[in-house]
Coordinates of C-alpha atoms in Angstrom, one line a residue:
X1 CA 12.0 3.7 -14.2
X2 CA 14.3 1.8 -11.5
X3 CA 15.6 5.3 -10.2
X4 CA 12.0 6.9 -9.8
X5 CA 10.5 3.8 -8.6
X6 CA 13.3 4.2 -5.4
X7 CA 12.4 7.6 -5.0
X8 CA 8.8 6.8 -5.3
X9 CA 8.9 4.3 -2.5
X10 CA 11.0 6.3 -0.3
X11 CA 8.6 9.2 -0.5
X12 CA 5.7 6.9 0.7
X13 CA 7.7 5.2 3.4
X14 CA 9.0 8.9 5.0
X15 CA 5.8 10.9 4.3
X16 CA 2.5 8.8 3.4
X17 CA 0.9 8.0 7.0
X18 CA -1.6 5.8 4.7
X19 CA 0.9 3.6 3.5
X20 CA -0.1 0.6 5.9
X21 CA -3.8 1.8 6.9
X22 CA -5.1 -1.1 4.7
X23 CA -2.1 -2.9 3.7
X24 CA 0.4 -5.1 5.9
X25 CA 4.2 -4.1 5.3
X26 CA 4.5 -7.6 3.7
X27 CA 1.7 -6.5 1.2
X28 CA 3.3 -3.5 0.2
X29 CA 6.8 -5.3 0.2
X30 CA 5.3 -7.7 -2.3
X31 CA 4.0 -5.2 -4.6
X32 CA 7.0 -3.2 -4.6
X33 CA 8.7 -6.2 -5.8
X34 CA 6.2 -6.8 -8.5
X35 CA 6.6 -3.3 -9.5
X36 CA 10.6 -4.1 -10.0
X37 CA 10.0 -7.1 -11.7
X38 CA 7.5 -5.4 -14.1
X39 CA 10.0 -2.5 -15.0
X40 CA 12.0 -5.8 -16.6
X41 CA 9.3 -6.1 -19.1
X42 CA 8.7 -2.5 -19.6
X43 CA 9.8 0.1 -22.3
X44 CA 7.7 2.9 -22.4
X45 CA 6.5 5.9 -20.7
X46 CA 3.1 5.0 -20.2
X47 CA 4.3 1.2 -18.9
X48 CA 5.9 3.0 -16.0
X49 CA 3.1 5.5 -15.4
X50 CA 0.8 2.3 -15.1
X51 CA 3.1 0.5 -12.8
X52 CA 3.0 3.7 -10.5
X53 CA -0.5 4.1 -11.0
X54 CA -1.1 0.5 -9.6
X55 CA 1.2 1.4 -6.4
X56 CA -0.6 4.3 -6.1
X57 CA -4.2 2.7 -6.0
X58 CA -3.3 -0.3 -4.0
X59 CA -2.6 1.7 -0.9
X60 CA -6.6 2.8 -0.6
X61 CA -7.0 6.4 -0.4
X62 CA -9.3 8.2 -2.6
X63 CA -7.0 11.4 -2.0
X64 CA -3.9 9.7 -3.9
X65 CA -3.1 10.5 -7.4
X66 CA -0.3 10.0 -10.0
X67 CA -0.2 12.9 -12.4
X68 CA 1.5 13.1 -15.8
X69 CA 3.4 16.1 -17.0
X70 CA 1.6 18.7 -18.8
X71 CA 3.5 18.4 -22.1
X72 CA 2.7 14.6 -22.3
X73 CA -1.0 15.6 -21.5
X74 CA -1.2 17.9 -24.3
X75 CA 0.6 15.2 -26.8
X76 CA -2.2 12.6 -25.4
X77 CA -5.0 15.0 -26.0
X78 CA -3.8 15.7 -29.7
X79 CA -4.3 11.9 -30.4
X80 CA -6.6 11.5 -33.4
X81 CA -7.1 7.8 -33.0
X82 CA -7.1 5.0 -30.5
X83 CA -10.0 5.8 -28.4
X84 CA -13.1 3.7 -27.9
X85 CA -15.9 5.5 -29.4
X86 CA -18.8 5.3 -26.7
X87 CA -19.3 6.1 -23.3
X88 CA -20.5 3.3 -21.1
X89 CA -22.3 3.1 -17.5
X90 CA -22.9 0.7 -14.8
X91 CA -26.5 -0.7 -14.6
X92 CA -27.8 -3.3 -12.3
X93 CA -24.6 -5.3 -12.8
X94 CA -23.8 -4.8 -16.3
X95 CA -21.6 -2.2 -18.6
X96 CA -24.1 -0.7 -21.2
X97 CA -23.7 1.9 -24.0
X98 CA -24.8 5.1 -22.7
X99 CA -25.2 6.9 -26.0
X100 CA -27.8 7.0 -28.5
X101 CA -27.5 6.7 -32.5
X102 CA -24.4 5.2 -32.7
X103 CA -23.6 1.9 -34.2
X104 CA -24.2 -0.2 -31.1
X105 CA -27.8 0.2 -29.5
X106 CA -28.5 2.3 -26.6
X107 CA -28.5 0.1 -23.4
X108 CA -26.3 -2.5 -25.1
X109 CA -24.7 -4.8 -22.7
X110 CA -20.9 -4.8 -23.6
X111 CA -19.6 -8.4 -23.1
X112 CA -16.2 -8.2 -24.8
X113 CA -13.7 -6.1 -26.3
X114 CA -11.3 -7.4 -28.4
X115 CA -11.4 -10.5 -27.4
X116 CA -11.3 -10.0 -23.7
X117 CA -14.4 -10.1 -21.2
X118 CA -15.2 -6.7 -19.9
X119 CA -14.8 -7.9 -16.1
X120 CA -11.1 -8.3 -16.9
X121 CA -11.3 -4.9 -18.7
X122 CA -12.8 -3.4 -15.8
X123 CA -10.2 -4.7 -13.3
X124 CA -7.1 -3.7 -15.1
X125 CA -9.0 0.0 -15.4
X126 CA -9.5 0.1 -11.7
X127 CA -6.0 1.9 -10.8
X128 CA -6.8 5.0 -12.5
X129 CA -9.4 6.0 -10.2
X130 CA -8.4 5.7 -6.4
X131 CA -10.7 5.3 -3.5
X132 CA -10.6 4.5 0.1
X133 CA -9.7 1.1 1.3
X134 CA -11.0 -1.9 -0.5
X135 CA -14.0 0.4 -2.2
X136 CA -14.7 -0.6 -6.0
X137 CA -18.2 1.0 -6.3
X138 CA -16.6 4.4 -6.9
X139 CA -14.2 3.1 -9.5
X140 CA -17.5 3.0 -11.8
X141 CA -17.7 6.6 -11.6
X142 CA -14.3 6.8 -13.3
X143 CA -15.3 4.3 -15.8
X144 CA -18.2 6.0 -16.8
X145 CA -16.7 9.3 -17.5
X146 CA -13.0 8.1 -18.9
X147 CA -13.5 4.5 -19.7
X148 CA -12.0 5.5 -23.4
X149 CA -9.2 7.2 -21.8
X150 CA -8.3 4.6 -19.4
X151 CA -8.4 1.9 -22.1
X152 CA -5.9 3.7 -24.4
X153 CA -3.8 4.2 -21.2
X154 CA -3.9 0.5 -20.2
X155 CA -4.0 -1.5 -23.5
X156 CA -2.3 1.5 -26.0
X157 CA -4.1 2.8 -29.3
X158 CA -6.3 0.6 -31.1
X159 CA -7.2 1.0 -34.8
X160 CA -10.5 -0.7 -34.2
X161 CA -12.6 -2.4 -31.7
X162 CA -14.2 -5.9 -31.8
X163 CA -17.1 -5.7 -29.7
X164 CA -19.2 -8.6 -28.4
X165 CA -22.7 -7.3 -27.0
X166 CA -26.2 -7.9 -26.4
X167 CA -29.0 -5.7 -27.5
X168 CA -31.7 -4.9 -24.9
X169 CA -34.1 -8.0 -24.4
X170 CA -32.2 -10.1 -26.2
X171 CA -29.6 -12.9 -25.2
X172 CA -28.2 -13.1 -28.6
X173 CA -24.5 -12.5 -28.6
X174 CA -23.8 -10.1 -31.7
X175 CA -20.6 -8.5 -32.8
X176 CA -19.6 -5.1 -34.3
X177 CA -16.1 -4.0 -35.9
X178 CA -15.7 -0.2 -34.5
X179 CA -13.3 2.3 -36.1
X180 CA -11.4 4.1 -33.1
X181 CA -11.9 8.0 -32.7
X182 CA -9.8 10.6 -31.6
X183 CA -9.5 12.0 -27.8
X184 CA -11.6 14.9 -28.2
X185 CA -14.3 13.1 -30.4
X186 CA -14.6 10.6 -27.4
X187 CA -15.2 13.6 -25.1
X188 CA -17.6 15.4 -27.3
X189 CA -19.5 12.0 -27.2
X190 CA -19.3 11.7 -23.6
X191 CA -21.1 15.3 -23.4
X192 CA -23.8 14.2 -25.6
X193 CA -24.6 11.0 -23.5
X194 CA -28.0 9.3 -23.2
X195 CA -27.8 10.0 -19.3
X196 CA -26.9 13.8 -19.5
X197 CA -30.6 14.8 -18.6
X198 CA -30.1 12.8 -15.4
X199 CA -26.4 13.1 -14.4
X200 CA -25.5 16.5 -15.8
X201 CA -25.3 18.0 -12.2
X202 CA -22.6 15.6 -11.5
X203 CA -20.2 17.3 -13.8
X204 CA -21.2 21.0 -13.5
X205 CA -19.1 23.5 -11.7
X206 CA -22.0 24.3 -9.1
X207 CA -23.0 28.0 -8.0
X208 CA -23.4 28.7 -4.5
X209 CA -27.1 28.3 -4.6
X210 CA -27.1 24.8 -6.3
X211 CA -24.8 23.4 -3.7
X212 CA -27.4 23.4 -0.6
X213 CA -31.2 23.7 -0.9
X214 CA -34.4 22.5 0.9
X215 CA -37.9 21.5 -0.1
X216 CA -41.0 20.2 1.6
X217 CA -42.5 17.3 -0.1
X218 CA -45.6 16.8 1.9
X219 CA -46.8 17.6 5.4
X220 CA -44.4 15.4 7.3
X221 CA -41.6 15.0 4.7
X222 CA -38.5 17.4 3.7
X223 CA -35.6 17.0 1.4
X224 CA -32.3 18.7 2.4
X225 CA -29.8 18.7 -0.1
X226 CA -25.8 19.0 0.2
X227 CA -24.0 18.6 -3.0
X228 CA -20.9 20.2 -2.0
X229 CA -19.3 21.7 1.3
X230 CA -16.8 23.6 -0.6
X231 CA -18.7 26.7 0.7
X232 CA -15.3 28.6 2.3
X233 CA -14.7 28.3 6.1
X234 CA -15.8 30.3 9.0
X235 CA -14.5 33.8 8.0
X236 CA -16.2 33.9 4.4
X237 CA -19.4 35.3 3.7
X238 CA -20.2 32.2 1.8
X239 CA -19.9 30.3 4.9
X240 CA -22.0 32.4 6.8
X241 CA -24.8 32.6 4.1
X242 CA -25.0 28.7 4.4
X243 CA -24.8 28.9 8.1
X244 CA -27.9 31.1 7.9
X245 CA -29.7 28.9 5.6
X246 CA -29.5 25.8 8.1
X247 CA -30.5 28.0 11.0
X248 CA -33.5 29.3 8.8
X249 CA -34.3 25.7 7.5
X250 CA -33.9 23.8 10.8
X251 CA -36.3 26.5 12.5
X252 CA -39.0 25.8 9.7
X253 CA -38.6 22.0 10.0
X254 CA -38.8 22.4 13.9
X255 CA -41.8 24.9 13.4
X256 CA -43.7 22.6 10.9
X257 CA -43.3 19.6 12.9
X258 CA -41.9 17.6 10.0
X259 CA -41.5 13.7 11.2
X260 CA -39.3 12.7 8.3
X261 CA -36.1 14.4 6.6
X262 CA -34.3 13.1 3.7
X263 CA -30.5 14.0 3.5
X264 CA -29.4 13.7 0.0
X265 CA -25.5 14.0 0.0
X266 CA -25.3 11.6 -3.5
X267 CA -22.9 14.6 -5.2
X268 CA -21.0 15.6 -2.1
X269 CA -17.4 15.0 -2.7
X270 CA -16.2 17.2 0.1
X271 CA -15.0 20.5 0.6
X272 CA -14.4 23.0 3.4
X273 CA -14.2 22.8 7.4
X274 CA -16.4 23.2 9.2
X275 CA -19.2 23.1 6.9
X276 CA -20.0 19.2 7.1
X277 CA -19.6 19.6 11.1
X278 CA -22.0 22.5 11.3
X279 CA -24.5 20.7 9.3
X280 CA -24.5 17.4 11.5
X281 CA -24.9 19.4 14.5
X282 CA -28.3 20.1 13.2
X283 CA -28.8 16.4 12.7
X284 CA -27.5 14.7 16.3
X285 CA -28.3 14.6 19.7
X286 CA -25.0 13.8 21.1
X287 CA -21.7 15.6 21.3
X288 CA -19.1 15.0 18.8
X289 CA -15.7 16.2 17.5
X290 CA -14.3 16.1 13.7
X291 CA -12.0 13.2 14.6
X292 CA -11.0 11.2 17.7
X293 CA -7.3 10.6 16.2
X294 CA -5.0 12.3 13.7
X295 CA -1.4 11.9 13.1
X296 CA 1.2 12.6 10.4
X297 CA 4.2 10.6 9.9
X298 CA 7.0 13.2 10.1
X299 CA 8.4 16.1 12.1
X300 CA 9.8 17.6 9.0
X301 CA 8.7 17.4 5.4
X302 CA 11.0 14.9 4.1
X303 CA 12.9 14.5 0.6
X304 CA 12.3 18.2 -0.3
X305 CA 14.5 18.2 -3.3
X306 CA 11.5 16.1 -4.9
X307 CA 9.0 18.3 -3.4
X308 CA 7.0 19.9 -6.3
X309 CA 6.5 23.5 -5.2
X310 CA 7.4 26.3 -7.7
X311 CA 10.1 28.2 -6.0
X312 CA 13.8 28.1 -6.8
X313 CA 15.8 24.8 -5.1
X314 CA 17.9 26.9 -3.0
X315 CA 15.2 28.9 -1.2
X316 CA 13.2 25.8 -1.1
X317 CA 14.1 24.9 2.7
X318 CA 13.4 28.4 3.9
X319 CA 9.6 28.0 2.7
X320 CA 9.3 24.4 3.8
X321 CA 10.8 25.7 7.3
X322 CA 7.8 27.4 7.4
X323 CA 5.5 24.8 6.8
X324 CA 7.4 22.4 9.1
X325 CA 6.7 24.9 12.2
X326 CA 3.1 24.6 11.4
X327 CA 3.0 21.0 11.5
X328 CA 4.9 21.1 14.7
X329 CA 2.3 23.0 16.2
X330 CA -0.7 21.0 15.0
X331 CA 0.9 17.4 15.7
X332 CA 3.1 17.8 19.0
X333 CA 2.6 14.5 20.4
X334 CA 5.1 11.7 19.4
X335 CA 4.4 8.2 19.9
X336 CA 5.9 5.3 18.2
X337 CA 7.6 7.2 15.4
X338 CA 4.4 9.3 14.5
X339 CA 3.2 12.9 15.5
X340 CA 0.0 13.1 16.7
X341 CA -2.7 16.4 17.4
X342 CA -3.5 17.0 20.9
X343 CA -6.7 17.7 23.1
X344 CA -5.9 21.6 22.2
X345 CA -6.5 20.9 18.3
X346 CA -9.4 22.6 16.6
X347 CA -10.2 19.2 15.5
X348 CA -10.9 17.9 18.9
X349 CA -13.4 20.8 19.6
X350 CA -16.3 19.2 21.0
X351 CA -19.4 20.2 19.2
X352 CA -22.9 20.1 21.0
X353 CA -26.4 19.9 19.0
X354 CA -28.0 23.0 17.8
X355 CA -31.0 24.0 19.6
X356 CA -33.1 23.3 16.5
X357 CA -31.4 19.8 16.0
X358 CA -33.7 17.3 14.0
X359 CA -35.0 14.5 16.3
X360 CA -37.3 12.7 13.7
X361 CA -36.8 10.1 11.2
X362 CA -33.4 10.7 8.9
X363 CA -33.1 9.0 5.5
X364 CA -29.6 9.5 4.3
X365 CA -29.0 9.2 0.3
X366 CA -25.4 7.9 -0.6
X367 CA -23.6 7.1 -3.6
X368 CA -20.3 6.2 -4.7
X369 CA -19.4 10.0 -5.4
X370 CA -19.5 10.8 -1.7
X371 CA -16.2 11.4 -0.5
X372 CA -13.5 13.3 1.8
X373 CA -15.6 15.7 4.0
X374 CA -19.0 14.6 2.1
X375 CA -18.2 11.2 3.6
X376 CA -17.0 12.2 7.0
X377 CA -20.5 13.9 7.5
X378 CA -22.4 11.1 5.7
X379 CA -20.7 8.5 8.3
X380 CA -21.7 10.3 11.1
X381 CA -24.9 10.5 10.0
X382 CA -25.3 6.8 9.0
X383 CA -24.0 6.3 12.9
X384 CA -27.2 7.8 14.3
X385 CA -29.9 5.6 15.5
X386 CA -32.7 7.4 14.1
X387 CA -30.7 7.3 10.3
X388 CA -31.9 5.1 7.8
X389 CA -29.0 4.8 5.0
X390 CA -30.2 4.2 1.4
X391 CA -27.9 4.2 -2.0
X392 CA -24.6 2.7 -2.8
X393 CA -21.5 2.6 -1.0
X394 CA -19.5 5.5 -0.9
X395 CA -15.8 6.1 -1.8
X396 CA -15.0 7.6 1.6
X397 CA -14.4 5.4 4.3
X398 CA -16.7 4.9 7.4
X399 CA -14.2 4.6 10.0
X400 CA -11.6 7.1 8.8
X401 CA -9.3 8.3 5.7
X402 CA -6.4 10.2 5.0
X403 CA -7.2 13.7 4.4
X404 CA -6.6 17.5 5.3
X405 CA -3.2 18.4 3.8
X406 CA -1.8 17.1 0.5
X407 CA 1.7 16.8 -0.5
X408 CA 2.8 16.6 -4.1
X409 CA 6.3 15.1 -5.3
X410 CA 7.6 15.2 -8.4
X411 CA 9.9 12.0 -9.8
X412 CA 13.3 13.1 -10.9
X413 CA 13.3 11.3 -14.3
X414 CA 9.9 10.7 -15.3
X415 CA 8.5 13.9 -14.0
X416 CA 5.4 12.1 -12.7
X417 CA 3.7 13.8 -10.0
X418 CA 2.7 12.0 -7.0
X419 CA 0.0 13.4 -4.4
X420 CA -1.4 12.0 -1.3
X421 CA -2.8 13.5 2.1
X422 CA -0.8 13.2 4.9
X423 CA -2.9 13.1 8.0
X424 CA -4.3 9.8 8.9
X425 CA -7.7 10.2 10.6
X426 CA -10.0 8.3 12.8
X427 CA -13.7 9.4 12.4
X428 CA -15.7 10.0 15.5
X429 CA -18.5 7.3 14.6
X430 CA -20.1 4.6 16.6
X431 CA -18.8 0.7 15.7
X432 CA -21.7 -0.8 13.8
X433 CA -21.8 -4.4 12.8
X434 CA -22.8 -3.5 9.0
X435 CA -20.1 -1.4 8.5
X436 CA -16.6 -2.8 7.5
X437 CA -13.0 -1.7 8.3
X438 CA -11.7 -0.8 4.8
X439 CA -14.9 0.0 3.0
X440 CA -17.0 3.2 2.3
X441 CA -20.2 3.7 4.2
X442 CA -22.7 0.6 3.6
X443 CA -26.2 1.4 3.0
X444 CA -29.3 -0.2 4.8
X445 CA -30.9 -0.4 1.9
X446 CA -28.4 -0.8 -1.6
X447 CA -30.4 0.8 -4.0
X448 CA -29.0 1.6 -7.6
X449 CA -30.6 3.3 -10.6
X450 CA -32.8 0.7 -12.5
X451 CA -32.5 -0.2 -16.2
X452 CA -35.6 1.3 -16.8
X453 CA -35.1 4.4 -15.0
X454 CA -31.7 4.5 -16.8
X455 CA -33.8 4.6 -20.2
X456 CA -36.1 7.0 -18.7
X457 CA -33.6 9.0 -17.1
X458 CA -35.3 9.0 -13.8
X459 CA -34.3 8.6 -10.0
X460 CA -34.8 5.1 -8.7
X461 CA -33.3 6.2 -5.2
X462 CA -35.5 9.1 -4.3
X463 CA -38.7 7.3 -5.5
X464 CA -37.5 4.2 -3.2
X465 CA -37.0 6.5 -0.2
X466 CA -40.4 8.2 -0.5
X467 CA -42.2 4.9 -1.1
X468 CA -40.1 3.6 2.1
X469 CA -41.5 6.6 4.1
X470 CA -44.9 6.1 3.1
X471 CA -44.4 2.2 4.3
X472 CA -43.2 3.1 7.6

């Protein structure tokens, strides 16, 4: 554990440009001291995984990840007990049972599990789902999907769970002893969750025609849905069809003289350049670029003996040499020990508004799912003066993030993998008083699904937006 911790820290210091993006050097030193102390009290493989996961999450990048080796993953998936039996979902400030027909009633508020308050449990599980900066809303996405797995990772396998809960409409605390279930049985129950009709699209492998679309609500309002930017780059047929779609739709919007446009990106967790920028060019009146600053920490990929790449070690330097040449061309400017893009970079290409760019009232719908290129697009759009932003804080940051190229290393003893995006980006967005450094995009109207709409599987945010348009 000590050897791997030393390697992990050295990798971050030499390769990760986001190490001090949200944390001071003193804070980073402090958590590594915590990790060294924690190792003295640790004895199992998962103990060490939990320590590395805490360090990974602390940095504050949604592209950070700590991975388990395949053989260990297989052993976990084969476990036949030890897992909490029901999915849960965050609704109006409470964690509620998201399963109908079980021993706990649908919608019951979970207060404690095995004597520990849910607030403490959830705090302990945050480390398994990384987000940008200090964002917490998106961690609920991971918990609503993988709560049982996360609980097992942190607390170990449990034969049973003593659950304290409140039923719907009751202030009475009740207790129920639940037997644990297997890994696979939990995910079977998750697939049968109550909210499936409402949120199934969140988990779908979207087809091309499901990734974007448009519908007109009435004579004055339309809805542009952008669920993903994974549509290929400008050389692909998929991108060309997407570009033609945008051109056609915004011509129609202009010809029909629509006054209001709802842009729904609530499921958009990123994708390919330049699909985000192309969409924004139809929604702005200003010249813009992908970012105003981008840099990496190294001239050559460091510590290549730990670089997780499937080629023999003795020829690894030759392959990595090709990558290094590309990095040196993309990031030629050295300043204070970092390497920056120059004005010739494609990322600094200045885009202009499209001829048919929308000039009316824009209503942007966001959620904690929004990340990476999705949050870059949403941040730019939220920065427009004619945009009202509705929903919940995004996972991706407003002012910047670490993105683009990902490096993956394998720790030598444990074989845990650690992945992170190496390009520190400053986004081309205006400073706004309601947008906070280190946070996701903050909506103008904070709206989440209501309890009643959770029970009925209805869309609180879209209804709120349509009502707001009518009022305006």
